Amino acid sequence: MDDAMIKIDRISFGYKKGEELFKNFSLSLNMKEITVLLGRNGSGKTSLTKIILGILKPPIGEVWIKGTNIKELSLGQVGSIIGYVFQNPDHQIFGATVMDQLLWTADFLGQDKEYIGQKANSLLKDFDIEKLVDIYPYQLSLGEKRILTLASAMISDPDYLILDEPTSSLDPDRIRILSGYIRSIHKKGTGALIITHDKDFAMEWGDRIITIDEGKIKDDTCK
Amino acid sequence: MIHVNSIDPRTKLFFVAMVSSIAIITNDIMVLIGLFVLSIVALFLLGGFSISLFYRFRKLLFVILAIALVQSFFTSQGSSILQIGEKVILTDFGILRAVQFALRITIVIISSLILITSSSRNLIQGLLQFKIPYEIVFMLSIAAKFLPILRDEMVNKVIAMQLRGIDFNRIGLRKKIALYRYLLFPVTINSLLKSKDMSVAMEMRGFRAMDGRTSYRSLKMKNVDYIIIFFSLIIGLSLVVFKIVKGGI
Amino acid sequence: MISVSIKNLSFKYTKSDWWNIEDFSMDYEEGSITAIVGGNGSGKTTLLRCICGISPRIYKGEIKGEVRIYGRDISTLKIEEVIQDIGIVFQNPETQIFLSTVEDELVFGPENLCIPRDEIEVRLNETLDLIGLNHLRYKNPVDLSGGEQQLVTLGSVLMMNPRVLLLDEIMSWVDSTRQIEIREILKVLKNNGKTIIMVDHQFENIELADKVIRM
């Protein structure tokens, strides 16, 4: 079993009995690469990510993250390896200010506050949101919230990112900042799975583009 | 099988109100059993009855039985049926009370199932045509709409928290309580902000702009509705008269 | 014909120290689409709020200058008059949908305006055709995609027959296929003589406009 791989091994899964979304489905993801998962609404993209994270548990088949079976990992442990950014940023905003949003987990995770503080500052700079530091996150625009949740996912140095429709509703400037950031962390060895329905964005991106429809892989190309 | 959609929701509201009120007032076990059978039959005829119901409600049934037995345990009237030494555990009166309680609760539950056989929009229209003010009905429907959304948000937040690396199994009780702040605070603020946005949108769609409002949908009672209401009244009145004649409810 | 006329408009929110809009003047014509662009805080949303009157009515502040809709000063109009002339669609469909079927949602506005049932029926059928959601008429909007929900919101506002339509970043939660649909609908509305003023930042949406204003 390779290190730095996410392996989905012959899973079957359906939301309703008899209606199976995934049947004998397998997929391997290189955690150092940027992979794009392309598909319409309902194609199974979001379900697949939930299966990778262990939120949904397929009755048949196995999922392995870095050689460990996901059944042996709690969601918290998965979260320290994989950073996940929801499509709706409101699901992940917890803090009373932007800074609070980045720092609040340090206490609960037993992390060194000074280190986290520095990390937060450099993230704020990289994402160009320093001026928003003391603002109530709920007052931010959608684009700003998106950037904030991405920064929050990065704060604990995950090995891999999963981003759900990161560019939807972002203006071109923010998309550029986001793309730039993903590129720079990719260079440092952190890959990402980007879920999108935007073909143009996919084309510009993925080292590897997987097209999924109705729970099946329709296309899998590497640049 | 009577077609579910064809019974006016107001008929169901009337039936359920009548059955529930009598069930709560009366102590007569025969009456309660009668009402119980009546509501099960009604639910069956409306197509709301299925074996899977028992499966889904089995936990609830246990709870009801447990409460009923506890009640009977604390009732010391009547002649004892079961005792351990000097301590009376069950009396006949106690068991009677327990059965009454269980029947009452079950009748109320079945009544709600009867109501659910109508779509929520029809129920709301029924309430409106009963002359309940639109504002109240509207608020009920918004609550009904947003409660599941609120619940989803909480669920998502808990997942999101864990995905930030927080392992619920590994943190102590005090920290778990501290986590609640991070859960409730954003949900509350979000709800407040959303309601502000919603009220703006409602106002710009004319909500309460004028004194009355017209209604696009309207429910019309059909013959079958009047028949059911008529028979419900007859049965209800008979039960009451029967009680009075027998001497006291 | 000029439908919306703004003269020397300035607006300052109650809690703010600075004027969000300063001395803004512009006329808008019937049968046109105007796009308003600008960064955060540039006053775009405030402008839309002032045009339909929710600033200062709901979003309080100090207002100077004049906004006229078809010649009438908006500050003198009652709410039921305002909404039959101006409709506004916001960014997030979730906070604009209250009821449990698409049909209910669409008729909500006209019901509030005491429009007679027959008239509502006519408008309902026309609107469902326009937004292309006949097949979703009895569906719960909660089960629809963001784009479909936004079509419902747009339809709900159109049901009140406003002559002026304000759109505040309505494409944010809409996927690209639906965006194309909505753009087509906006073109139809424009050809029917409606005045459309839209705040947006996406190139394809701004392309629709006859005029682009940067704030």
PDB file of N, CA, C and O in Angstrom, chain A residues 44-109:
ATOM      1  N   GLY A  44     -22.940  12.244  -8.011  1.00  0.00           N
ATOM      2  CA  GLY A  44     -22.312  11.431  -6.977  1.00  0.00           C
ATOM      3  C   GLY A  44     -21.053  12.056  -6.410  1.00  0.00           C
ATOM      4  O   GLY A  44     -20.406  11.470  -5.546  1.00  0.00           O
ATOM      5  N   LYS A  45     -20.684  13.252  -6.878  1.00  0.00           N
ATOM      6  CA  LYS A  45     -19.431  13.845  -6.428  1.00  0.00           C
ATOM      7  C   LYS A  45     -19.416  14.082  -4.926  1.00  0.00           C
ATOM      8  O   LYS A  45     -18.464  13.704  -4.232  1.00  0.00           O
ATOM      9  N   THR A  46     -20.493  14.720  -4.436  1.00  0.00           N
ATOM     10  CA  THR A  46     -20.518  15.028  -3.013  1.00  0.00           C
ATOM     11  C   THR A  46     -20.588  13.749  -2.193  1.00  0.00           C
ATOM     12  O   THR A  46     -19.919  13.613  -1.162  1.00  0.00           O
ATOM     13  N   SER A  47     -21.363  12.775  -2.652  1.00  0.00           N
ATOM     14  CA  SER A  47     -21.456  11.514  -1.928  1.00  0.00           C
ATOM     15  C   SER A  47     -20.096  10.845  -1.866  1.00  0.00           C
ATOM     16  O   SER A  47     -19.701  10.289  -0.845  1.00  0.00           O
ATOM     17  N   LEU A  48     -19.369  10.916  -2.971  1.00  0.00           N
ATOM     18  CA  LEU A  48     -18.056  10.277  -2.994  1.00  0.00           C
ATOM     19  C   LEU A  48     -17.134  10.912  -1.964  1.00  0.00           C
ATOM     20  O   LEU A  48     -16.407  10.219  -1.251  1.00  0.00           O
ATOM     21  N   THR A  49     -17.173  12.237  -1.882  1.00  0.00           N
ATOM     22  CA  THR A  49     -16.294  12.881  -0.897  1.00  0.00           C
ATOM     23  C   THR A  49     -16.706  12.506   0.504  1.00  0.00           C
ATOM     24  O   THR A  49     -15.864  12.296   1.374  1.00  0.00           O
ATOM     25  N   LYS A  50     -18.000  12.412   0.754  1.00  0.00           N
ATOM     26  CA  LYS A  50     -18.434  12.025   2.092  1.00  0.00           C
ATOM     27  C   LYS A  50     -17.979  10.609   2.424  1.00  0.00           C
ATOM     28  O   LYS A  50     -17.694  10.290   3.578  1.00  0.00           O
ATOM     29  N   ILE A  51     -17.911   9.767   1.395  1.00  0.00           N
ATOM     30  CA  ILE A  51     -17.433   8.405   1.625  1.00  0.00           C
ATOM     31  C   ILE A  51     -15.943   8.421   1.929  1.00  0.00           C
ATOM     32  O   ILE A  51     -15.461   7.717   2.818  1.00  0.00           O
ATOM     33  N   ILE A  52     -15.198   9.256   1.196  1.00  0.00           N
ATOM     34  CA  ILE A  52     -13.762   9.359   1.452  1.00  0.00           C
ATOM     35  C   ILE A  52     -13.505   9.833   2.881  1.00  0.00           C
ATOM     36  O   ILE A  52     -12.593   9.368   3.559  1.00  0.00           O
ATOM     37  N   LEU A  53     -14.309  10.773   3.336  1.00  0.00           N
ATOM     38  CA  LEU A  53     -14.094  11.308   4.675  1.00  0.00           C
ATOM     39  C   LEU A  53     -14.635  10.398   5.757  1.00  0.00           C
ATOM     40  O   LEU A  53     -14.329  10.579   6.933  1.00  0.00           O
ATOM     41  N   GLY A  54     -15.449   9.438   5.373  1.00  0.00           N
ATOM     42  CA  GLY A  54     -16.001   8.541   6.374  1.00  0.00           C
ATOM     43  C   GLY A  54     -17.319   9.013   6.958  1.00  0.00           C
ATOM     44  O   GLY A  54     -17.818   8.452   7.927  1.00  0.00           O
ATOM     45  N   ILE A  55     -17.891  10.060   6.370  1.00  0.00           N
ATOM     46  CA  ILE A  55     -19.185  10.546   6.844  1.00  0.00           C
ATOM     47  C   ILE A  55     -20.269   9.570   6.407  1.00  0.00           C
ATOM     48  O   ILE A  55     -21.219   9.289   7.130  1.00  0.00           O
ATOM     49  N   LEU A  56     -20.115   9.051   5.192  1.00  0.00           N
ATOM     50  CA  LEU A  56     -21.027   8.014   4.734  1.00  0.00           C
ATOM     51  C   LEU A  56     -20.256   6.700   4.749  1.00  0.00           C
ATOM     52  O   LEU A  56     -19.105   6.642   4.341  1.00  0.00           O
ATOM     53  N   LYS A  57     -20.916   5.663   5.243  1.00  0.00           N
ATOM     54  CA  LYS A  57     -20.198   4.401   5.338  1.00  0.00           C
ATOM     55  C   LYS A  57     -20.799   3.364   4.388  1.00  0.00           C
ATOM     56  O   LYS A  57     -21.921   2.909   4.593  1.00  0.00           O
ATOM     57  N   PRO A  58     -20.079   3.020   3.332  1.00  0.00           N
ATOM     58  CA  PRO A  58     -20.621   2.032   2.405  1.00  0.00           C
ATOM     59  C   PRO A  58     -20.674   0.645   3.041  1.00  0.00           C
ATOM     60  O   PRO A  58     -19.721   0.252   3.733  1.00  0.00           O
ATOM     61  N   PRO A  59     -21.753  -0.079   2.854  1.00  0.00           N
ATOM     62  CA  PRO A  59     -21.868  -1.397   3.453  1.00  0.00           C
ATOM     63  C   PRO A  59     -20.883  -2.419   2.866  1.00  0.00           C
ATOM     64  O   PRO A  59     -20.506  -3.379   3.517  1.00  0.00           O
ATOM     65  N   ILE A  60     -20.510  -2.150   1.607  1.00  0.00           N
ATOM     66  CA  ILE A  60     -19.556  -3.076   0.975  1.00  0.00           C
ATOM     67  C   ILE A  60     -18.342  -2.280   0.522  1.00  0.00           C
ATOM     68  O   ILE A  60     -18.467  -1.172  -0.006  1.00  0.00           O
ATOM     69  N   GLY A  61     -17.155  -2.854   0.725  1.00  0.00           N
ATOM     70  CA  GLY A  61     -15.952  -2.210   0.215  1.00  0.00           C
ATOM     71  C   GLY A  61     -15.177  -1.485   1.303  1.00  0.00           C
ATOM     72  O   GLY A  61     -15.644  -1.308   2.417  1.00  0.00           O
ATOM     73  N   GLU A  62     -13.973  -1.076   0.956  1.00  0.00           N
ATOM     74  CA  GLU A  62     -13.090  -0.443   1.933  1.00  0.00           C
ATOM     75  C   GLU A  62     -12.580   0.893   1.423  1.00  0.00           C
ATOM     76  O   GLU A  62     -12.443   1.107   0.214  1.00  0.00           O
ATOM     77  N   VAL A  63     -12.252   1.750   2.364  1.00  0.00           N
ATOM     78  CA  VAL A  63     -11.612   3.007   2.023  1.00  0.00           C
ATOM     79  C   VAL A  63     -10.339   3.115   2.853  1.00  0.00           C
ATOM     80  O   VAL A  63     -10.354   2.891   4.061  1.00  0.00           O
ATOM     81  N   TRP A  64      -9.243   3.423   2.191  1.00  0.00           N
ATOM     82  CA  TRP A  64      -7.968   3.534   2.885  1.00  0.00           C
ATOM     83  C   TRP A  64      -7.387   4.930   2.725  1.00  0.00           C
ATOM     84  O   TRP A  64      -7.358   5.459   1.630  1.00  0.00           O
ATOM     85  N   ILE A  65      -6.943   5.492   3.831  1.00  0.00           N
ATOM     86  CA  ILE A  65      -6.246   6.780   3.752  1.00  0.00           C
ATOM     87  C   ILE A  65      -4.843   6.574   4.273  1.00  0.00           C
ATOM     88  O   ILE A  65      -4.636   6.192   5.426  1.00  0.00           O
ATOM     89  N   LYS A  66      -3.886   6.816   3.407  1.00  0.00           N
ATOM     90  CA  LYS A  66      -2.468   6.643   3.765  1.00  0.00           C
ATOM     91  C   LYS A  66      -2.227   5.280   4.409  1.00  0.00           C
ATOM     92  O   LYS A  66      -1.507   5.168   5.394  1.00  0.00           O
ATOM     93  N   GLY A  67      -2.843   4.277   3.863  1.00  0.00           N
ATOM     94  CA  GLY A  67      -2.591   2.937   4.349  1.00  0.00           C
ATOM     95  C   GLY A  67      -3.410   2.522   5.552  1.00  0.00           C
ATOM     96  O   GLY A  67      -3.328   1.377   5.993  1.00  0.00           O
ATOM     97  N   THR A  68      -4.204   3.415   6.108  1.00  0.00           N
ATOM     98  CA  THR A  68      -5.042   3.028   7.244  1.00  0.00           C
ATOM     99  C   THR A  68      -6.490   2.905   6.798  1.00  0.00           C
ATOM    100  O   THR A  68      -7.000   3.784   6.093  1.00  0.00           O
ATOM    101  N   ASN A  69      -7.136   1.849   7.235  1.00  0.00           N
ATOM    102  CA  ASN A  69      -8.535   1.672   6.899  1.00  0.00           C
ATOM    103  C   ASN A  69      -9.357   2.727   7.635  1.00  0.00           C
ATOM    104  O   ASN A  69      -9.188   2.949   8.829  1.00  0.00           O
ATOM    105  N   ILE A  70     -10.242   3.361   6.907  1.00  0.00           N
ATOM    106  CA  ILE A  70     -10.979   4.475   7.485  1.00  0.00           C
ATOM    107  C   ILE A  70     -11.861   4.031   8.652  1.00  0.00           C
ATOM    108  O   ILE A  70     -12.211   4.832   9.518  1.00  0.00           O
ATOM    109  N   LYS A  71     -12.179   2.749   8.693  1.00  0.00           N
ATOM    110  CA  LYS A  71     -13.003   2.262   9.799  1.00  0.00           C
ATOM    111  C   LYS A  71     -12.257   2.390  11.128  1.00  0.00           C
ATOM    112  O   LYS A  71     -12.871   2.396  12.196  1.00  0.00           O
ATOM    113  N   GLU A  72     -10.931   2.476  11.063  1.00  0.00           N
ATOM    114  CA  GLU A  72     -10.174   2.606  12.299  1.00  0.00           C
ATOM    115  C   GLU A  72      -9.901   4.057  12.673  1.00  0.00           C
ATOM    116  O   GLU A  72      -9.237   4.344  13.657  1.00  0.00           O
ATOM    117  N   LEU A  73     -10.404   4.961  11.849  1.00  0.00           N
ATOM    118  CA  LEU A  73     -10.148   6.373  12.121  1.00  0.00           C
ATOM    119  C   LEU A  73     -11.429   7.064  12.537  1.00  0.00           C
ATOM    120  O   LEU A  73     -12.483   6.861  11.937  1.00  0.00           O
ATOM    121  N   SER A  74     -11.321   7.914  13.565  1.00  0.00           N
ATOM    122  CA  SER A  74     -12.478   8.728  13.909  1.00  0.00           C
ATOM    123  C   SER A  74     -12.515   9.909  12.946  1.00  0.00           C
ATOM    124  O   SER A  74     -11.520  10.212  12.288  1.00  0.00           O
ATOM    125  N   LEU A  75     -13.648  10.584  12.919  1.00  0.00           N
ATOM    126  CA  LEU A  75     -13.777  11.711  11.998  1.00  0.00           C
ATOM    127  C   LEU A  75     -12.754  12.794  12.337  1.00  0.00           C
ATOM    128  O   LEU A  75     -12.199  13.445  11.455  1.00  0.00           O
ATOM    129  N   GLY A  76     -12.487  12.946  13.617  1.00  0.00           N
ATOM    130  CA  GLY A  76     -11.494  13.933  14.031  1.00  0.00           C
ATOM    131  C   GLY A  76     -10.114  13.587  13.491  1.00  0.00           C
ATOM    132  O   GLY A  76      -9.358  14.456  13.050  1.00  0.00           O
ATOM    133  N   GLN A  77      -9.792  12.301  13.502  1.00  0.00           N
ATOM    134  CA  GLN A  77      -8.485  11.897  12.991  1.00  0.00           C
ATOM    135  C   GLN A  77      -8.407  12.104  11.483  1.00  0.00           C
ATOM    136  O   GLN A  77      -7.394  12.536  10.941  1.00  0.00           O
ATOM    137  N   VAL A  78      -9.503  11.796  10.790  1.00  0.00           N
ATOM    138  CA  VAL A  78      -9.539  12.047   9.345  1.00  0.00           C
ATOM    139  C   VAL A  78      -9.323  13.528   9.096  1.00  0.00           C
ATOM    140  O   VAL A  78      -8.576  13.933   8.206  1.00  0.00           O
ATOM    141  N   GLY A  79      -9.979  14.350   9.936  1.00  0.00           N
ATOM    142  CA  GLY A  79      -9.893  15.801   9.760  1.00  0.00           C
ATOM    143  C   GLY A  79      -8.487  16.337   9.929  1.00  0.00           C
ATOM    144  O   GLY A  79      -8.140  17.375   9.374  1.00  0.00           O
ATOM    145  N   SER A  80      -7.650  15.639  10.698  1.00  0.00           N
ATOM    146  CA  SER A  80      -6.297  16.171  10.843  1.00  0.00           C
ATOM    147  C   SER A  80      -5.422  15.785   9.658  1.00  0.00           C
ATOM    148  O   SER A  80      -4.361  16.358   9.451  1.00  0.00           O
ATOM    149  N   ILE A  81      -5.875  14.821   8.863  1.00  0.00           N
ATOM    150  CA  ILE A  81      -5.114  14.468   7.667  1.00  0.00           C
ATOM    151  C   ILE A  81      -5.651  15.224   6.447  1.00  0.00           C
ATOM    152  O   ILE A  81      -4.902  15.694   5.596  1.00  0.00           O
ATOM    153  N   ILE A  82      -6.981  15.285   6.370  1.00  0.00           N
ATOM    154  CA  ILE A  82      -7.600  15.906   5.200  1.00  0.00           C
ATOM    155  C   ILE A  82      -8.360  17.154   5.627  1.00  0.00           C
ATOM    156  O   ILE A  82      -9.190  17.111   6.526  1.00  0.00           O
ATOM    157  N   GLY A  83      -8.077  18.253   4.962  1.00  0.00           N
ATOM    158  CA  GLY A  83      -8.840  19.467   5.220  1.00  0.00           C
ATOM    159  C   GLY A  83     -10.001  19.542   4.238  1.00  0.00           C
ATOM    160  O   GLY A  83      -9.806  19.402   3.045  1.00  0.00           O
ATOM    161  N   TYR A  84     -11.202  19.753   4.752  1.00  0.00           N
ATOM    162  CA  TYR A  84     -12.360  19.772   3.860  1.00  0.00           C
ATOM    163  C   TYR A  84     -13.002  21.149   3.867  1.00  0.00           C
ATOM    164  O   TYR A  84     -13.200  21.732   4.933  1.00  0.00           O
ATOM    165  N   VAL A  85     -13.300  21.652   2.693  1.00  0.00           N
ATOM    166  CA  VAL A  85     -13.960  22.954   2.608  1.00  0.00           C
ATOM    167  C   VAL A  85     -15.347  22.754   2.008  1.00  0.00           C
ATOM    168  O   VAL A  85     -15.484  22.372   0.851  1.00  0.00           O
ATOM    169  N   PHE A  86     -16.369  23.005   2.797  1.00  0.00           N
ATOM    170  CA  PHE A  86     -17.751  22.855   2.359  1.00  0.00           C
ATOM    171  C   PHE A  86     -18.077  23.858   1.257  1.00  0.00           C
ATOM    172  O   PHE A  86     -17.497  24.941   1.200  1.00  0.00           O
ATOM    173  N   GLN A  87     -19.057  23.504   0.475  1.00  0.00           N
ATOM    174  CA  GLN A  87     -19.490  24.456  -0.534  1.00  0.00           C
ATOM    175  C   GLN A  87     -20.164  25.654   0.116  1.00  0.00           C
ATOM    176  O   GLN A  87     -20.011  26.786  -0.302  1.00  0.00           O
ATOM    177  N   ASN A  88     -20.925  25.390   1.165  1.00  0.00           N
ATOM    178  CA  ASN A  88     -21.563  26.474   1.885  1.00  0.00           C
ATOM    179  C   ASN A  88     -20.698  26.838   3.083  1.00  0.00           C
ATOM    180  O   ASN A  88     -20.656  26.107   4.062  1.00  0.00           O
ATOM    181  N   PRO A  89     -19.997  27.948   3.015  1.00  0.00           N
ATOM    182  CA  PRO A  89     -19.047  28.276   4.089  1.00  0.00           C
ATOM    183  C   PRO A  89     -19.699  28.441   5.454  1.00  0.00           C
ATOM    184  O   PRO A  89     -19.047  28.247   6.477  1.00  0.00           O
ATOM    185  N   ASP A  90     -20.992  28.741   5.483  1.00  0.00           N
ATOM    186  CA  ASP A  90     -21.660  28.927   6.772  1.00  0.00           C
ATOM    187  C   ASP A  90     -21.572  27.684   7.648  1.00  0.00           C
ATOM    188  O   ASP A  90     -21.638  27.768   8.869  1.00  0.00           O
ATOM    189  N   HIS A  91     -21.426  26.516   7.008  1.00  0.00           N
ATOM    190  CA  HIS A  91     -21.344  25.293   7.807  1.00  0.00           C
ATOM    191  C   HIS A  91     -20.080  25.236   8.635  1.00  0.00           C
ATOM    192  O   HIS A  91     -19.985  24.460   9.572  1.00  0.00           O
ATOM    193  N   GLN A  92     -19.075  26.025   8.238  1.00  0.00           N
ATOM    194  CA  GLN A  92     -17.782  25.851   8.901  1.00  0.00           C
ATOM    195  C   GLN A  92     -17.324  27.082   9.642  1.00  0.00           C
ATOM    196  O   GLN A  92     -16.163  27.155  10.024  1.00  0.00           O
ATOM    197  N   ILE A  93     -18.187  28.042   9.771  1.00  0.00           N
ATOM    198  CA  ILE A  93     -17.737  29.261  10.437  1.00  0.00           C
ATOM    199  C   ILE A  93     -18.179  29.223  11.884  1.00  0.00           C
ATOM    200  O   ILE A  93     -19.347  29.095  12.195  1.00  0.00           O
ATOM    201  N   PHE A  94     -17.215  29.294  12.773  1.00  0.00           N
ATOM    202  CA  PHE A  94     -17.500  29.139  14.191  1.00  0.00           C
ATOM    203  C   PHE A  94     -17.109  30.350  15.005  1.00  0.00           C
ATOM    204  O   PHE A  94     -17.598  30.557  16.102  1.00  0.00           O
ATOM    205  N   GLY A  95     -16.174  31.122  14.500  1.00  0.00           N
ATOM    206  CA  GLY A  95     -15.575  32.155  15.345  1.00  0.00           C
ATOM    207  C   GLY A  95     -16.360  33.450  15.384  1.00  0.00           C
ATOM    208  O   GLY A  95     -17.208  33.718  14.546  1.00  0.00           O
ATOM    209  N   ALA A  96     -16.045  34.262  16.390  1.00  0.00           N
ATOM    210  CA  ALA A  96     -16.712  35.544  16.528  1.00  0.00           C
ATOM    211  C   ALA A  96     -16.033  36.618  15.689  1.00  0.00           C
ATOM    212  O   ALA A  96     -16.617  37.647  15.376  1.00  0.00           O
ATOM    213  N   THR A  97     -14.783  36.386  15.370  1.00  0.00           N
ATOM    214  CA  THR A  97     -14.102  37.279  14.435  1.00  0.00           C
ATOM    215  C   THR A  97     -13.330  36.398  13.471  1.00  0.00           C
ATOM    216  O   THR A  97     -13.173  35.205  13.696  1.00  0.00           O
ATOM    217  N   VAL A  98     -12.799  37.003  12.437  1.00  0.00           N
ATOM    218  CA  VAL A  98     -12.027  36.242  11.457  1.00  0.00           C
ATOM    219  C   VAL A  98     -10.829  35.580  12.134  1.00  0.00           C
ATOM    220  O   VAL A  98     -10.523  34.404  11.920  1.00  0.00           O
ATOM    221  N   MET A  99     -10.169  36.305  13.008  1.00  0.00           N
ATOM    222  CA  MET A  99      -9.007  35.752  13.697  1.00  0.00           C
ATOM    223  C   MET A  99      -9.426  34.588  14.587  1.00  0.00           C
ATOM    224  O   MET A  99      -8.789  33.550  14.617  1.00  0.00           O
ATOM    225  N   ASP A 100     -10.529  34.786  15.288  1.00  0.00           N
ATOM    226  CA  ASP A 100     -11.060  33.742  16.161  1.00  0.00           C
ATOM    227  C   ASP A 100     -11.340  32.480  15.357  1.00  0.00           C
ATOM    228  O   ASP A 100     -11.073  31.360  15.783  1.00  0.00           O
ATOM    229  N   GLN A 101     -11.883  32.675  14.167  1.00  0.00           N
ATOM    230  CA  GLN A 101     -12.214  31.550  13.305  1.00  0.00           C
ATOM    231  C   GLN A 101     -10.974  30.712  13.001  1.00  0.00           C
ATOM    232  O   GLN A 101     -11.022  29.498  12.943  1.00  0.00           O
ATOM    233  N   LEU A 102      -9.837  31.383  12.854  1.00  0.00           N
ATOM    234  CA  LEU A 102      -8.624  30.633  12.548  1.00  0.00           C
ATOM    235  C   LEU A 102      -8.016  30.007  13.793  1.00  0.00           C
ATOM    236  O   LEU A 102      -7.461  28.921  13.747  1.00  0.00           O
ATOM    237  N   LEU A 103      -8.120  30.709  14.918  1.00  0.00           N
ATOM    238  CA  LEU A 103      -7.373  30.273  16.094  1.00  0.00           C
ATOM    239  C   LEU A 103      -8.101  29.331  17.035  1.00  0.00           C
ATOM    240  O   LEU A 103      -7.480  28.641  17.825  1.00  0.00           O
ATOM    241  N   TRP A 104      -9.418  29.271  16.945  1.00  0.00           N
ATOM    242  CA  TRP A 104     -10.167  28.666  18.035  1.00  0.00           C
ATOM    243  C   TRP A 104      -9.868  27.198  18.287  1.00  0.00           C
ATOM    244  O   TRP A 104     -10.002  26.721  19.413  1.00  0.00           O
ATOM    245  N   THR A 105      -9.442  26.483  17.279  1.00  0.00           N
ATOM    246  CA  THR A 105      -9.230  25.059  17.504  1.00  0.00           C
ATOM    247  C   THR A 105      -7.954  24.748  18.269  1.00  0.00           C
ATOM    248  O   THR A 105      -7.790  23.648  18.787  1.00  0.00           O
ATOM    249  N   ALA A 106      -7.050  25.719  18.338  1.00  0.00           N
ATOM    250  CA  ALA A 106      -5.750  25.442  18.958  1.00  0.00           C
ATOM    251  C   ALA A 106      -5.909  24.882  20.367  1.00  0.00           C
ATOM    252  O   ALA A 106      -5.263  23.902  20.754  1.00  0.00           O
ATOM    253  N   ASP A 107      -6.802  25.505  21.119  1.00  0.00           N
ATOM    254  CA  ASP A 107      -7.061  25.064  22.483  1.00  0.00           C
ATOM    255  C   ASP A 107      -7.521  23.615  22.552  1.00  0.00           C
ATOM    256  O   ASP A 107      -7.088  22.836  23.389  1.00  0.00           O
ATOM    257  N   PHE A 108      -8.432  23.276  21.673  1.00  0.00           N
ATOM    258  CA  PHE A 108      -9.028  21.949  21.735  1.00  0.00           C
ATOM    259  C   PHE A 108      -8.099  20.878  21.194  1.00  0.00           C
ATOM    260  O   PHE A 108      -8.230  19.710  21.501  1.00  0.00           O
ATOM    261  N   LEU A 109      -7.168  21.301  20.337  1.00  0.00           N
ATOM    262  CA  LEU A 109      -6.290  20.302  19.741  1.00  0.00           C
ATOM    263  C   LEU A 109      -4.957  20.234  20.452  1.00  0.00           C
ATOM    264  O   LEU A 109      -4.078  19.486  20.072  1.00  0.00           O
TER     265      LEU A 109
END
